[in-house]
Coordinates of C-alpha atoms and ligand atoms in Angstrom, one line a residue:
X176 CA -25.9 -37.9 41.6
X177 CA -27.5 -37.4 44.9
X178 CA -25.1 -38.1 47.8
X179 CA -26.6 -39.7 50.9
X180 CA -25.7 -39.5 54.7
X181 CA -26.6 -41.6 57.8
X182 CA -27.5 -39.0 59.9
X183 CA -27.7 -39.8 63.5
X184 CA -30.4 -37.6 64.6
X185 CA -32.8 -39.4 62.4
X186 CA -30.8 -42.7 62.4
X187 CA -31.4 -42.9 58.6
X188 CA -29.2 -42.4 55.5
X189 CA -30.5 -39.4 53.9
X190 CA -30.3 -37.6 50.7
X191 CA -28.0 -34.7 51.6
X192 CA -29.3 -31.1 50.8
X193 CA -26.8 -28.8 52.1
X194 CA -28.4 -25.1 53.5
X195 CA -26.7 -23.5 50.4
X196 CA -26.1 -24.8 46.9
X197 CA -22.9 -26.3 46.5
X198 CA -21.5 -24.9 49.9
X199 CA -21.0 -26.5 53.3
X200 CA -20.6 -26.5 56.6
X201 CA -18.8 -28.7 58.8
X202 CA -17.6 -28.7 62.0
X203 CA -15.9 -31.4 63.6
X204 CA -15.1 -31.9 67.4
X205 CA -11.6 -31.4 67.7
X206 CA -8.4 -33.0 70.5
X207 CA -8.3 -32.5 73.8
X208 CA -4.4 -31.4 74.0
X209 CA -3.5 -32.2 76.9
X210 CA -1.5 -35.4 76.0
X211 CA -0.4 -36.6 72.4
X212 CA -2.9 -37.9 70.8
X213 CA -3.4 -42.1 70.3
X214 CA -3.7 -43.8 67.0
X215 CA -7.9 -44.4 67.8
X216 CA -8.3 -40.4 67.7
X217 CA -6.5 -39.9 64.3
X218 CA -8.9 -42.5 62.9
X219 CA -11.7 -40.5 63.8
X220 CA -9.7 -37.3 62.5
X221 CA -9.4 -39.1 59.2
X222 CA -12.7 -40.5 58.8
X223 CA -13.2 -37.1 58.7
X224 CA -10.3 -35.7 56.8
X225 CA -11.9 -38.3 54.0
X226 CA -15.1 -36.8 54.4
X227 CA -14.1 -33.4 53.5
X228 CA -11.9 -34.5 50.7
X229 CA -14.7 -36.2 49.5
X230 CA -17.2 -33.5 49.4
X231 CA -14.8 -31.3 47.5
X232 CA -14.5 -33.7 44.9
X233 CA -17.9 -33.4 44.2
X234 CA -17.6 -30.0 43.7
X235 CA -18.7 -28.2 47.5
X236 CA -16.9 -25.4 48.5
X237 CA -16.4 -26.7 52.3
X238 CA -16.0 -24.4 55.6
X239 CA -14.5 -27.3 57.5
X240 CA -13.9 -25.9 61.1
X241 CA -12.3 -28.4 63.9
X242 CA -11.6 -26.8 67.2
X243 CA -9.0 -27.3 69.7
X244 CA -10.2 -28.3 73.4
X245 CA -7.5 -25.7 75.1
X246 CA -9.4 -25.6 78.6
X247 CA -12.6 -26.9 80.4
X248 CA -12.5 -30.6 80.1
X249 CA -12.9 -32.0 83.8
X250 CA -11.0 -35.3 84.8
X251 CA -12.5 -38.4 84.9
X252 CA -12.5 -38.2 88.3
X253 CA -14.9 -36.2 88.2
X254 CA -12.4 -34.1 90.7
X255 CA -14.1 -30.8 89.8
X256 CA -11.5 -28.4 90.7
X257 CA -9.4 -30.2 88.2
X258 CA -9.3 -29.9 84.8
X259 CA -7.1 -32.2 82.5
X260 CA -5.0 -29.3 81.6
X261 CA -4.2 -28.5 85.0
X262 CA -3.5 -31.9 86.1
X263 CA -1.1 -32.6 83.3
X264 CA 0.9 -29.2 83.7
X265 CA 1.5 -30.8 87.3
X266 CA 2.9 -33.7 86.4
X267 CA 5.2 -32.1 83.2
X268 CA 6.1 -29.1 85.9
X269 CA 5.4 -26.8 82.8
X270 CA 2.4 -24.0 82.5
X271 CA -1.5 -25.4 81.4
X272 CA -0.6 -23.2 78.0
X273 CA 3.0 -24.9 77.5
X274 CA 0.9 -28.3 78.0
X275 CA -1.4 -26.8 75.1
X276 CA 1.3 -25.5 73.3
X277 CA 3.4 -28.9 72.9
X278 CA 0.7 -31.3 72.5
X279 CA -1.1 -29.2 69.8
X280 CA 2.6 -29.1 67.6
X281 CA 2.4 -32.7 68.1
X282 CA -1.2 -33.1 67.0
X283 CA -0.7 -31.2 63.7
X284 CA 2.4 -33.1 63.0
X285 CA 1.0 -36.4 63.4
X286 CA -2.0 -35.5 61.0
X287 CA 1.0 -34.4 58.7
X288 CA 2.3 -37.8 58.8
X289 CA -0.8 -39.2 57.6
X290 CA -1.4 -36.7 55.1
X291 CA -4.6 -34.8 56.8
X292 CA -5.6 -31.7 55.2
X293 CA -5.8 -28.9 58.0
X294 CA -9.2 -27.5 58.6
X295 CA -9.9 -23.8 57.3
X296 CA -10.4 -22.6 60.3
X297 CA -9.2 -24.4 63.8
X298 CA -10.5 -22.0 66.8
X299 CA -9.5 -22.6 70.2
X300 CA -11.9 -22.5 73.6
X301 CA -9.4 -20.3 75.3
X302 CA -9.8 -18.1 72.0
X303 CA -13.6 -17.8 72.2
X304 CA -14.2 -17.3 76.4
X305 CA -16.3 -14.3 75.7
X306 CA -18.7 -16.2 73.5
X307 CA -18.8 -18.4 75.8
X308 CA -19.9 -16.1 78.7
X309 CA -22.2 -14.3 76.1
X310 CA -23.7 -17.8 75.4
X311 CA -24.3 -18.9 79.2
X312 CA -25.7 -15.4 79.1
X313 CA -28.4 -15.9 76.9
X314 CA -29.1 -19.5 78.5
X315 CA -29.9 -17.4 81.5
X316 CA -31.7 -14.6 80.3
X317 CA -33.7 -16.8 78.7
X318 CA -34.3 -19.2 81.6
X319 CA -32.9 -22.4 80.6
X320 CA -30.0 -22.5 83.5
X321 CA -29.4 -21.6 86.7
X322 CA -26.4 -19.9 88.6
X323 CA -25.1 -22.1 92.5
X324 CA -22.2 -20.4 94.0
X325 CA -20.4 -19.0 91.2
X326 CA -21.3 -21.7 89.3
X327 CA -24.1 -21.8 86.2
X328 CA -25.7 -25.1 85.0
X329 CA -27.8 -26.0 82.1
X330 CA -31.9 -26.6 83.8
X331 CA -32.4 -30.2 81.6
X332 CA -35.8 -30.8 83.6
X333 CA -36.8 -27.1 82.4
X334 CA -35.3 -27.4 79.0
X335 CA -38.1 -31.2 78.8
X336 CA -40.6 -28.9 80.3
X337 CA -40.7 -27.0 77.3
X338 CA -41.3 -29.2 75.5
X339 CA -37.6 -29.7 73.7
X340 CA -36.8 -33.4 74.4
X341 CA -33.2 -34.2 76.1
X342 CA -31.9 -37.0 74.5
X343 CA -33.3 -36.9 71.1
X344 CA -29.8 -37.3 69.4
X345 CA -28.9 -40.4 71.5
X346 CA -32.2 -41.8 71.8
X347 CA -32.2 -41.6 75.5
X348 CA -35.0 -41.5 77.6
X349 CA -34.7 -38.6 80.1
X350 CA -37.1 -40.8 82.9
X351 CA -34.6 -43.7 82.6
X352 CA -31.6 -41.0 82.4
X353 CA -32.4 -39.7 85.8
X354 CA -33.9 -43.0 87.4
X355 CA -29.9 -44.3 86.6
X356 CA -28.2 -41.4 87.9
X357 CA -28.4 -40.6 91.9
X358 CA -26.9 -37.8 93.3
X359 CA -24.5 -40.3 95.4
X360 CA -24.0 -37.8 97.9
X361 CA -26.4 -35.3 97.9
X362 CA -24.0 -32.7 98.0
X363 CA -24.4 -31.6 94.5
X364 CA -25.1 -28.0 93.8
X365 CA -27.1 -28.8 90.7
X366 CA -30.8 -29.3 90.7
X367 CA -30.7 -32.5 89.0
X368 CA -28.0 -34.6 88.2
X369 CA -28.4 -34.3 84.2
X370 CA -28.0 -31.0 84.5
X371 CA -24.2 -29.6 83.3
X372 CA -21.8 -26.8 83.7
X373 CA -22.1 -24.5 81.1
X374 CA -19.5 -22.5 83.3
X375 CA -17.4 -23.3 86.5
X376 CA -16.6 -20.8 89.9
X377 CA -12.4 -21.7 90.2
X378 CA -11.8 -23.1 93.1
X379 CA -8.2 -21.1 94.5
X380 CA -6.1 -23.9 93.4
X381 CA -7.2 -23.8 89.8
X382 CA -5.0 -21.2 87.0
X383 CA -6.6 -21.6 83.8
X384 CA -9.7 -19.3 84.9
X385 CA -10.8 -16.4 83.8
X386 CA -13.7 -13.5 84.9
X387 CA -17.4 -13.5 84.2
X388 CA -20.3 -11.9 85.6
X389 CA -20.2 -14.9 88.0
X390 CA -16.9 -14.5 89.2
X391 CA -13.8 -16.3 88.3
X392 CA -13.9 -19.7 86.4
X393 CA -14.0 -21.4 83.5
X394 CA -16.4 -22.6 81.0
X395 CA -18.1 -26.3 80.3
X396 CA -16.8 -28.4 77.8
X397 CA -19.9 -29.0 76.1
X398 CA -20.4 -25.3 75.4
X399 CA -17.5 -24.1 73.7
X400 CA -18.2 -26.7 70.6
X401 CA -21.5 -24.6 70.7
X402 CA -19.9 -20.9 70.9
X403 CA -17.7 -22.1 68.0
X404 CA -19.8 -23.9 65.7
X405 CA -22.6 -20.9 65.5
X406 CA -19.7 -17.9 65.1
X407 CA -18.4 -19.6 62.6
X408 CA -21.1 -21.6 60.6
X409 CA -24.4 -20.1 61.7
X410 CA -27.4 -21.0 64.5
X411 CA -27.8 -23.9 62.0
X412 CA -25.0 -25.6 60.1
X413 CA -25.2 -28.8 57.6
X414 CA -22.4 -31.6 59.4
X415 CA -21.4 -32.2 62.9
X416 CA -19.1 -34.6 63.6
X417 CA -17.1 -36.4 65.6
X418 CA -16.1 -40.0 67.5
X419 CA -19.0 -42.3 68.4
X420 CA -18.3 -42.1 72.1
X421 CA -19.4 -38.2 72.0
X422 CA -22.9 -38.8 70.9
X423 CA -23.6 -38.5 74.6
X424 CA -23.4 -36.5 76.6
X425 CA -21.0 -34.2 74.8
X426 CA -23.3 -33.9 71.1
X427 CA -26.7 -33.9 73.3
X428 CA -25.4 -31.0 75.5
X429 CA -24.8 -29.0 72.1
X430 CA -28.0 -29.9 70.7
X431 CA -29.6 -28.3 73.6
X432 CA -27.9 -25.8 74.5
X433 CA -28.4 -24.7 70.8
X434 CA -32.2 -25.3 70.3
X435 CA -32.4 -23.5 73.9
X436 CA -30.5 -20.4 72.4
X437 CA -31.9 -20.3 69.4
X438 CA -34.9 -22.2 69.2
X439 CA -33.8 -24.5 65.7
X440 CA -32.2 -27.6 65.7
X441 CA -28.6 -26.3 65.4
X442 CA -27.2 -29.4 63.0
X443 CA -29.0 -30.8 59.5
X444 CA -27.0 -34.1 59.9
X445 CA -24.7 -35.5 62.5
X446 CA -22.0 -37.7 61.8
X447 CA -20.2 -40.3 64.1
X448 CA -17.1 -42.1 63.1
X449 CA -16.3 -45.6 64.7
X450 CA -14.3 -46.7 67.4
X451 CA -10.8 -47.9 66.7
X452 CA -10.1 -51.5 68.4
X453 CA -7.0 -53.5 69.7
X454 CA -7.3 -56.7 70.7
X455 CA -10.8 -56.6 70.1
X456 CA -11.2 -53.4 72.9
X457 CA -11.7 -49.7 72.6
X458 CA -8.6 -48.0 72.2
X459 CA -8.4 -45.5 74.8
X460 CA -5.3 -43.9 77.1
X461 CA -7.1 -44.6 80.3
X462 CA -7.4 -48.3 80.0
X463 CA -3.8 -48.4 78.7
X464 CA -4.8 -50.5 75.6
X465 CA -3.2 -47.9 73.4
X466 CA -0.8 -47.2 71.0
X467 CA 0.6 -44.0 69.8
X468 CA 0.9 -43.1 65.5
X469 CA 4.4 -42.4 65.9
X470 CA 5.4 -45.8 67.7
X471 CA 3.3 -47.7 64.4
X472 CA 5.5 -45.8 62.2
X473 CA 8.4 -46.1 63.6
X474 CA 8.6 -49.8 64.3
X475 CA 9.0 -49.3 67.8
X476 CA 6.2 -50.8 69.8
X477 CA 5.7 -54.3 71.0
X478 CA 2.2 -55.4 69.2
X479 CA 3.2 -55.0 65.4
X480 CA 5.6 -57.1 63.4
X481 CA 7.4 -54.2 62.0
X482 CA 7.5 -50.9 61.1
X483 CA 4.0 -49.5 58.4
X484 CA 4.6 -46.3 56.5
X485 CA 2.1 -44.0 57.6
X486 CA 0.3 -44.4 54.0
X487 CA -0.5 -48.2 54.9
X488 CA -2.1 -47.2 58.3
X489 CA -4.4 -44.9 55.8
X490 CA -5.1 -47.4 53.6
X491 CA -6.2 -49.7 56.2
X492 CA -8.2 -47.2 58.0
X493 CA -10.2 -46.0 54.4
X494 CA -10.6 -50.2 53.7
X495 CA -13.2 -50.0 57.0
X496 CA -16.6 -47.8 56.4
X497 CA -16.0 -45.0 58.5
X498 CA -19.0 -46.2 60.8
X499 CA -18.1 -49.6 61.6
X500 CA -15.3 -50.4 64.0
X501 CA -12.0 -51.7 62.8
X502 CA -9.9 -53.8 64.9
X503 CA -6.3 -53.1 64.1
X504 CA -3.5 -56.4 64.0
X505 CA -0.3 -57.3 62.5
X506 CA -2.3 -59.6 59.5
X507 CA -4.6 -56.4 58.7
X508 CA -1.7 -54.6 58.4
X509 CA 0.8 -56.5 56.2
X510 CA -2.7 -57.4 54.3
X511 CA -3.4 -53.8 53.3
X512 CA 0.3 -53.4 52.8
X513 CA -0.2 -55.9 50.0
X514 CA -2.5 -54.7 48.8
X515 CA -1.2 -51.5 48.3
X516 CA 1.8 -51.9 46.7
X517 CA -0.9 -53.9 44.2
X518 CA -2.6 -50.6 43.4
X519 CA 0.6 -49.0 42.8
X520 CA 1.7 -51.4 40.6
X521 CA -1.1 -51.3 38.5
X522 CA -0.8 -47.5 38.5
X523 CA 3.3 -48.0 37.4
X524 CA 2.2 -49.8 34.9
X525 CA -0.3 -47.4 33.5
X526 CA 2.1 -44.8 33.2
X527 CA 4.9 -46.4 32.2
X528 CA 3.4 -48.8 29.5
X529 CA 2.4 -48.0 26.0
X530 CA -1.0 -49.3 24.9
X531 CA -2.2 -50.1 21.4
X532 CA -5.5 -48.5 20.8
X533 CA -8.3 -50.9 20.2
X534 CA -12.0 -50.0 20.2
X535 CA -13.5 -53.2 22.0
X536 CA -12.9 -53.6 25.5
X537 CA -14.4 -55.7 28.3
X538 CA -14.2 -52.8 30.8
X539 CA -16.6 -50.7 30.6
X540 CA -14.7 -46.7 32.1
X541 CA -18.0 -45.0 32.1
X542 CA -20.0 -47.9 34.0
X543 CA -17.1 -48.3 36.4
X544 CA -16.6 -44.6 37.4
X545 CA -20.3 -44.8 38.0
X546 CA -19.7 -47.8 40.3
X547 CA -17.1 -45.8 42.0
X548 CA -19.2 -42.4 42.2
X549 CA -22.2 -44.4 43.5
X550 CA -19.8 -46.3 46.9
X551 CA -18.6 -42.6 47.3
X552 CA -22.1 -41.2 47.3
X553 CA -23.4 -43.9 49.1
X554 CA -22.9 -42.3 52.8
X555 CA -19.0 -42.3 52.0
X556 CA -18.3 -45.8 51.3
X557 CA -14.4 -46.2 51.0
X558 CA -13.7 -50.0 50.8
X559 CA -16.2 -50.1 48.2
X560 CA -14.6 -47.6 46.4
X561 CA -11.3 -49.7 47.1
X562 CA -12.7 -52.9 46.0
X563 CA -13.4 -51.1 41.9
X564 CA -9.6 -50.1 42.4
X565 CA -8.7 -53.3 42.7
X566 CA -11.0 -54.5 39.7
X567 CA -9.2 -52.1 37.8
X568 CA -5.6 -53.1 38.9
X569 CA -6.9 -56.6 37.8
X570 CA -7.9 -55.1 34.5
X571 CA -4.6 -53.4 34.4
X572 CA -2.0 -56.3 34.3
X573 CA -4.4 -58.4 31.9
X574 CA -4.2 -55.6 29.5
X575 CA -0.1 -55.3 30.4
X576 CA -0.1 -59.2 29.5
X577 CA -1.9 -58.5 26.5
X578 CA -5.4 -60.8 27.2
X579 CA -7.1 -57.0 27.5
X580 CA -7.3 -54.1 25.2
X581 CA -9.1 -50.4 25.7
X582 CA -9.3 -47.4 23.6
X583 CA -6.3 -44.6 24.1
X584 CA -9.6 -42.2 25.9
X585 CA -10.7 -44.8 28.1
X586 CA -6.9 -45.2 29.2
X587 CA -6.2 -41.8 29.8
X588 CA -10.0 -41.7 31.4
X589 CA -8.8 -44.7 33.6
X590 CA -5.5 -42.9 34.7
X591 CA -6.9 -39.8 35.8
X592 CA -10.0 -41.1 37.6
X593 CA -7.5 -43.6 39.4
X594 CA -5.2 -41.0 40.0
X595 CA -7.6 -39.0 41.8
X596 CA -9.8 -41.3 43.6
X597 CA -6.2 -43.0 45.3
X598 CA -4.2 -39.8 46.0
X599 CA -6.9 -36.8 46.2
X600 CA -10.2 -38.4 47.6
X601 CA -8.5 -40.9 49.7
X602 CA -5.8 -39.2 50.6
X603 CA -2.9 -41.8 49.9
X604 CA 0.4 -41.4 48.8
X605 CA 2.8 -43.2 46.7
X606 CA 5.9 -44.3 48.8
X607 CA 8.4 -44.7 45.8
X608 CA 7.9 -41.0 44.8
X609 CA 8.3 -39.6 48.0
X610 CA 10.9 -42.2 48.5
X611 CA 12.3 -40.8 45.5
X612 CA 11.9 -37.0 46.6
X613 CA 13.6 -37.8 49.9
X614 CA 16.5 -39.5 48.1
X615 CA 16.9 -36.4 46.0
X616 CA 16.8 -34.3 48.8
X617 CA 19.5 -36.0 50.6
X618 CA 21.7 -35.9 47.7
X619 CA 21.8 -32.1 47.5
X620 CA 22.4 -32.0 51.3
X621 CA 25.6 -34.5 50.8
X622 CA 26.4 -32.6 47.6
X623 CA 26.3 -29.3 49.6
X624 CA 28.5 -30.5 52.3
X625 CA 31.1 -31.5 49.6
X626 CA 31.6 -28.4 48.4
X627 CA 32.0 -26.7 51.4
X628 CA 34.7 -29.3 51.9
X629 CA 36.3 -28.4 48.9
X630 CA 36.1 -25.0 49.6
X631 CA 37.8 -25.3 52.8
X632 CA 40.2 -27.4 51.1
X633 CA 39.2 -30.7 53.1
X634 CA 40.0 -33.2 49.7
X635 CA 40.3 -35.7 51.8
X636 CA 36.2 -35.4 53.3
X637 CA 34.9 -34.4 49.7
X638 CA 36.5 -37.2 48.0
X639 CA 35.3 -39.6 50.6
X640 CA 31.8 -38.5 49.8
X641 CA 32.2 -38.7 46.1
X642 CA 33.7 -42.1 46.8
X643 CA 31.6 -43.8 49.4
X644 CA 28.6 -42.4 47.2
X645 CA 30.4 -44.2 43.9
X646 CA 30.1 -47.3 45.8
X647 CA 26.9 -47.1 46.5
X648 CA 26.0 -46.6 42.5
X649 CA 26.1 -42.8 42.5
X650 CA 28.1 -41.1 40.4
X651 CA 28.6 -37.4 41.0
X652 CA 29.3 -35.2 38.0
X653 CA 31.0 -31.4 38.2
X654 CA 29.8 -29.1 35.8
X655 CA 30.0 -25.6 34.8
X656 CA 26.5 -25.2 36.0
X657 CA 27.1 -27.4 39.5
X658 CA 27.1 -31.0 40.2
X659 CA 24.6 -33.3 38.9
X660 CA 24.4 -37.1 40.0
X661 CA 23.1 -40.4 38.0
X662 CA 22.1 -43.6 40.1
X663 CA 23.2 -47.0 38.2
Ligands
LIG923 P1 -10.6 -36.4 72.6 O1 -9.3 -35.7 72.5 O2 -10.6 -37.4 73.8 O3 -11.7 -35.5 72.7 O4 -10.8 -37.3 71.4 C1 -10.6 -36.8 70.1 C2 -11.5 -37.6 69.1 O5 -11.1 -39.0 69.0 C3 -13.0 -37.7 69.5 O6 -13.7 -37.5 68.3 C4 -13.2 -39.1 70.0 O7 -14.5 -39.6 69.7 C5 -12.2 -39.9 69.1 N1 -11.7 -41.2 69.7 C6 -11.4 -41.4 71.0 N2 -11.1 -42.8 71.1 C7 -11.2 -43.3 69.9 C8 -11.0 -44.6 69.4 N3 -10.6 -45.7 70.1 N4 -11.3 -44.8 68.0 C9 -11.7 -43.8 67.2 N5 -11.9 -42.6 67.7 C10 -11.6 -42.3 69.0
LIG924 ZN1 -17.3 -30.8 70.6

């Protein structure tokens, strides 16, 4: 079965043929960690994760590579002595790499929570500065930038002159790109204001910097994406990706910087996830219409209800196409909570329910694992795919009622394709097992702690856990080989 993409660059879903057989490469623009990161950017990071669990089910072997932004990315403000880095490690008092250290923990924990796989490989800009140099090198050499006072940019006019077309990937007319942007003050060091930093002169205040054949600085956001995607995946890779909002100017940069290097488009097919929405606006930290993964699942947080186990927030993230936008509310949210627990149901019921084998069946397996490869092939549709769950949870408790009946292959056929689809492609998890693996857990702990009571001939704590436990419908049992426990 062919699988198809929307690829931006052509602004078509395409057949996908990756560069070679069976393999591919991905690389996916990764956090900026210089604050923890908002539930809009895990989205994006899932949309993703979903991608790449997707294409190994279909059998690629997948270099996914998702960097981590560790220096270079200017304010807002466009305060150019600043970067984001610095500014935070102001306001925590702690060093620019302690600000990278703690919010990159926090980053991989949060994509723990919602089950993320990591990347294979996760480089860091701070990790690759030398490429970097080696890169703006080239750019020079090859005459495609421009040094100003320590400073080189990126010659956009030149780069058109040749005939190489700025703005191919966002469909942007470079005339209309420069009529709308004036140099406000005409104090500028670059030639034209499209032109951008491949690498920065430090002013004295600045400490993340480091030394160059220009002098001390630091490099450009756009080009460490750049430096990191070609060491890794080649001058040409098959998937880019990352968040709508970094079609431009962030994915433009890379495509020229690239085709200036190296004279091929760098990317077969670029990908952009959607925005994630709250009260029908962007969410983003600098408008303060936020709200942070950890405050969702926790309960603690003033737009939601209650609390959502971090498997609901996946399952209503995966029941949105990854390229429309999804506004997130309280009804979505107990909806796909419903929802849910329907699937697992039918999934309890599968395994826990013994079928009499009957030839004739109204559900046809083989046509509806075709219905369900064809929404998966078909430029990664998940709520598709989630819709023929729910056909066969349907299916499921008519055939637990008895109006149904399937062969015992088709069953098992059934389970295993469900099985996968839910936990391994989508990435969900069943709450009542790991409920279940967490109450175990806890058992040993309080278990553990009675014995060293006993041992330290505290009868009165041990038998107040054995008790208190009792009452709760948990017996504990010594044995010669330890103590067991059975829940009533
Ligand atoms: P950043 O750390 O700002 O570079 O963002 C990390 C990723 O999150 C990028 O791919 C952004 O495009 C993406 N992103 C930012 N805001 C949102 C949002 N509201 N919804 C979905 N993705 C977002
Ligand atoms: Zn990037």
């Amino acid at each position: 079965m062919n699988l198809k993409i929307y690829n931006s660059l052509s602004g078509e879903k395409e057949i996908f043929t990756p560069i070679h057989e069976k393999s591919v490469g991905m690389y996916v623009c990764g956090p900026t960690v210089y604050s923890n990161v908002h539930l809009g950017n895990v989205r994006t990071f899932m949309s993703f994760d979903f991608i790449y669990r997707t294409l190994m089910h279909l059998g690629y072997k997948v270099r996914y590579v998702r960097n981590i932004t560790d220096a270079g990315h200017l304010t807002d403000d466009g305060d150019v002595d600043n970067d984001r880095f610095v500014k935070q490690s102001r306001l925590e008092k702690l060093e620019p790499m302690e600000i990278v250290q703690k919010y990159t923990v926090d980053f991989h924990k949060v994509l723990e929570v919602f089950n993320l796989l990591p990347p294979t490989i996760e480089p860091t800009a701070t990790g690759h500065i030398l490429e970097q140099i080696e890169l703006t090198q080239k750019l020079l050499d090859k005459g495609f930038a421009y040094e100003r006072n320590g400073s080189v940019y990126f010659d956009v006019l030149e780069y058109n002159r040749r005939g190489l077309n700025y703005g191919e990937l966002s469909r942007r007319n470079i005339e209309e790109l420069f009529a709308n942007t004036r140099d406000l003050d005409g104090q500028s060091e670059k030639k034209n204001p499209q032109d951008f930093a491949l690498w920065k002169a430090a002013s004295p205040a600045h400490i993340m910097r480091w030394n160059s054949p220009w002098g001390e600085g630091f490099p450009g956001w756009h080009l460490e994406c750049t430096a990191m995607s070609t060491k890794y995946l080649g001058e040409r890779f098959d998937i880019h990706g990352g968040g709508m909002d970094l079609k431009f100017p962030h994915h433009e940069c890379e495509v020229a910087q690239g085709k200036a290097c190296n004279g091929v488009e760098p990317v077969n097919y670029w990908m952009h996830a959607n925005m994630l929405t709250m009260n029908g606006q962007r969410m983003s930290k600098s408008t303060g219409n936020y709200i942070l993964p950890m405050e969702l699942v926790s309960g603690s947080n003033d737009f939601f209800e209650k609390a959502f186990h971090p498997t609901i927030v996946r399952f209503n993230f995966m029941q949105a196409h990854y390229r429309s936008v999804l506004d997130i509310s309280n009804e979505a949210m107990i909806a796909s909570e419903k929802g849910f627990q329907r699937l697992m149901e039918a999934l309890k019921v599968l395994s826990n329910t013994t079928f009499s084998s009957a030839e004739v069946s109204s559900f046809d397996v083989e046509a509806w694992k075709a219905k369900c490869y064809a929404a998966l092939t078909d430029d990664f549709n998940s709520p598709i795919l989630i819709a023929h769950l729910f056909e066969a949870a349907n299916f499921i408790f008519k055939l637990k009622e008895g109006k149904e009946s399937i062969s015992t292959q088709d069953l098992e056929e059934l389970k295993t394709l469900l099985n996968s689809f839910i936990f391994d492609v989508l990435g969900l998890q069943n709450i009542e097992e790991n409920n279940n693996e967490k109450l175990d857990q806890t058992l040993q702990v309080l278990i553990e702690l009675r014995n060293q009571a006993r041992k330290a001939k505290n009868f009165d704590l041990s038998d107040q856990i054995r008790d208190r436990l009792l009452a709760e419908g948990i017996e504990l049992k010594d044995g010669r080989d330890g103590t067991t426990y059975s829940i009533s």
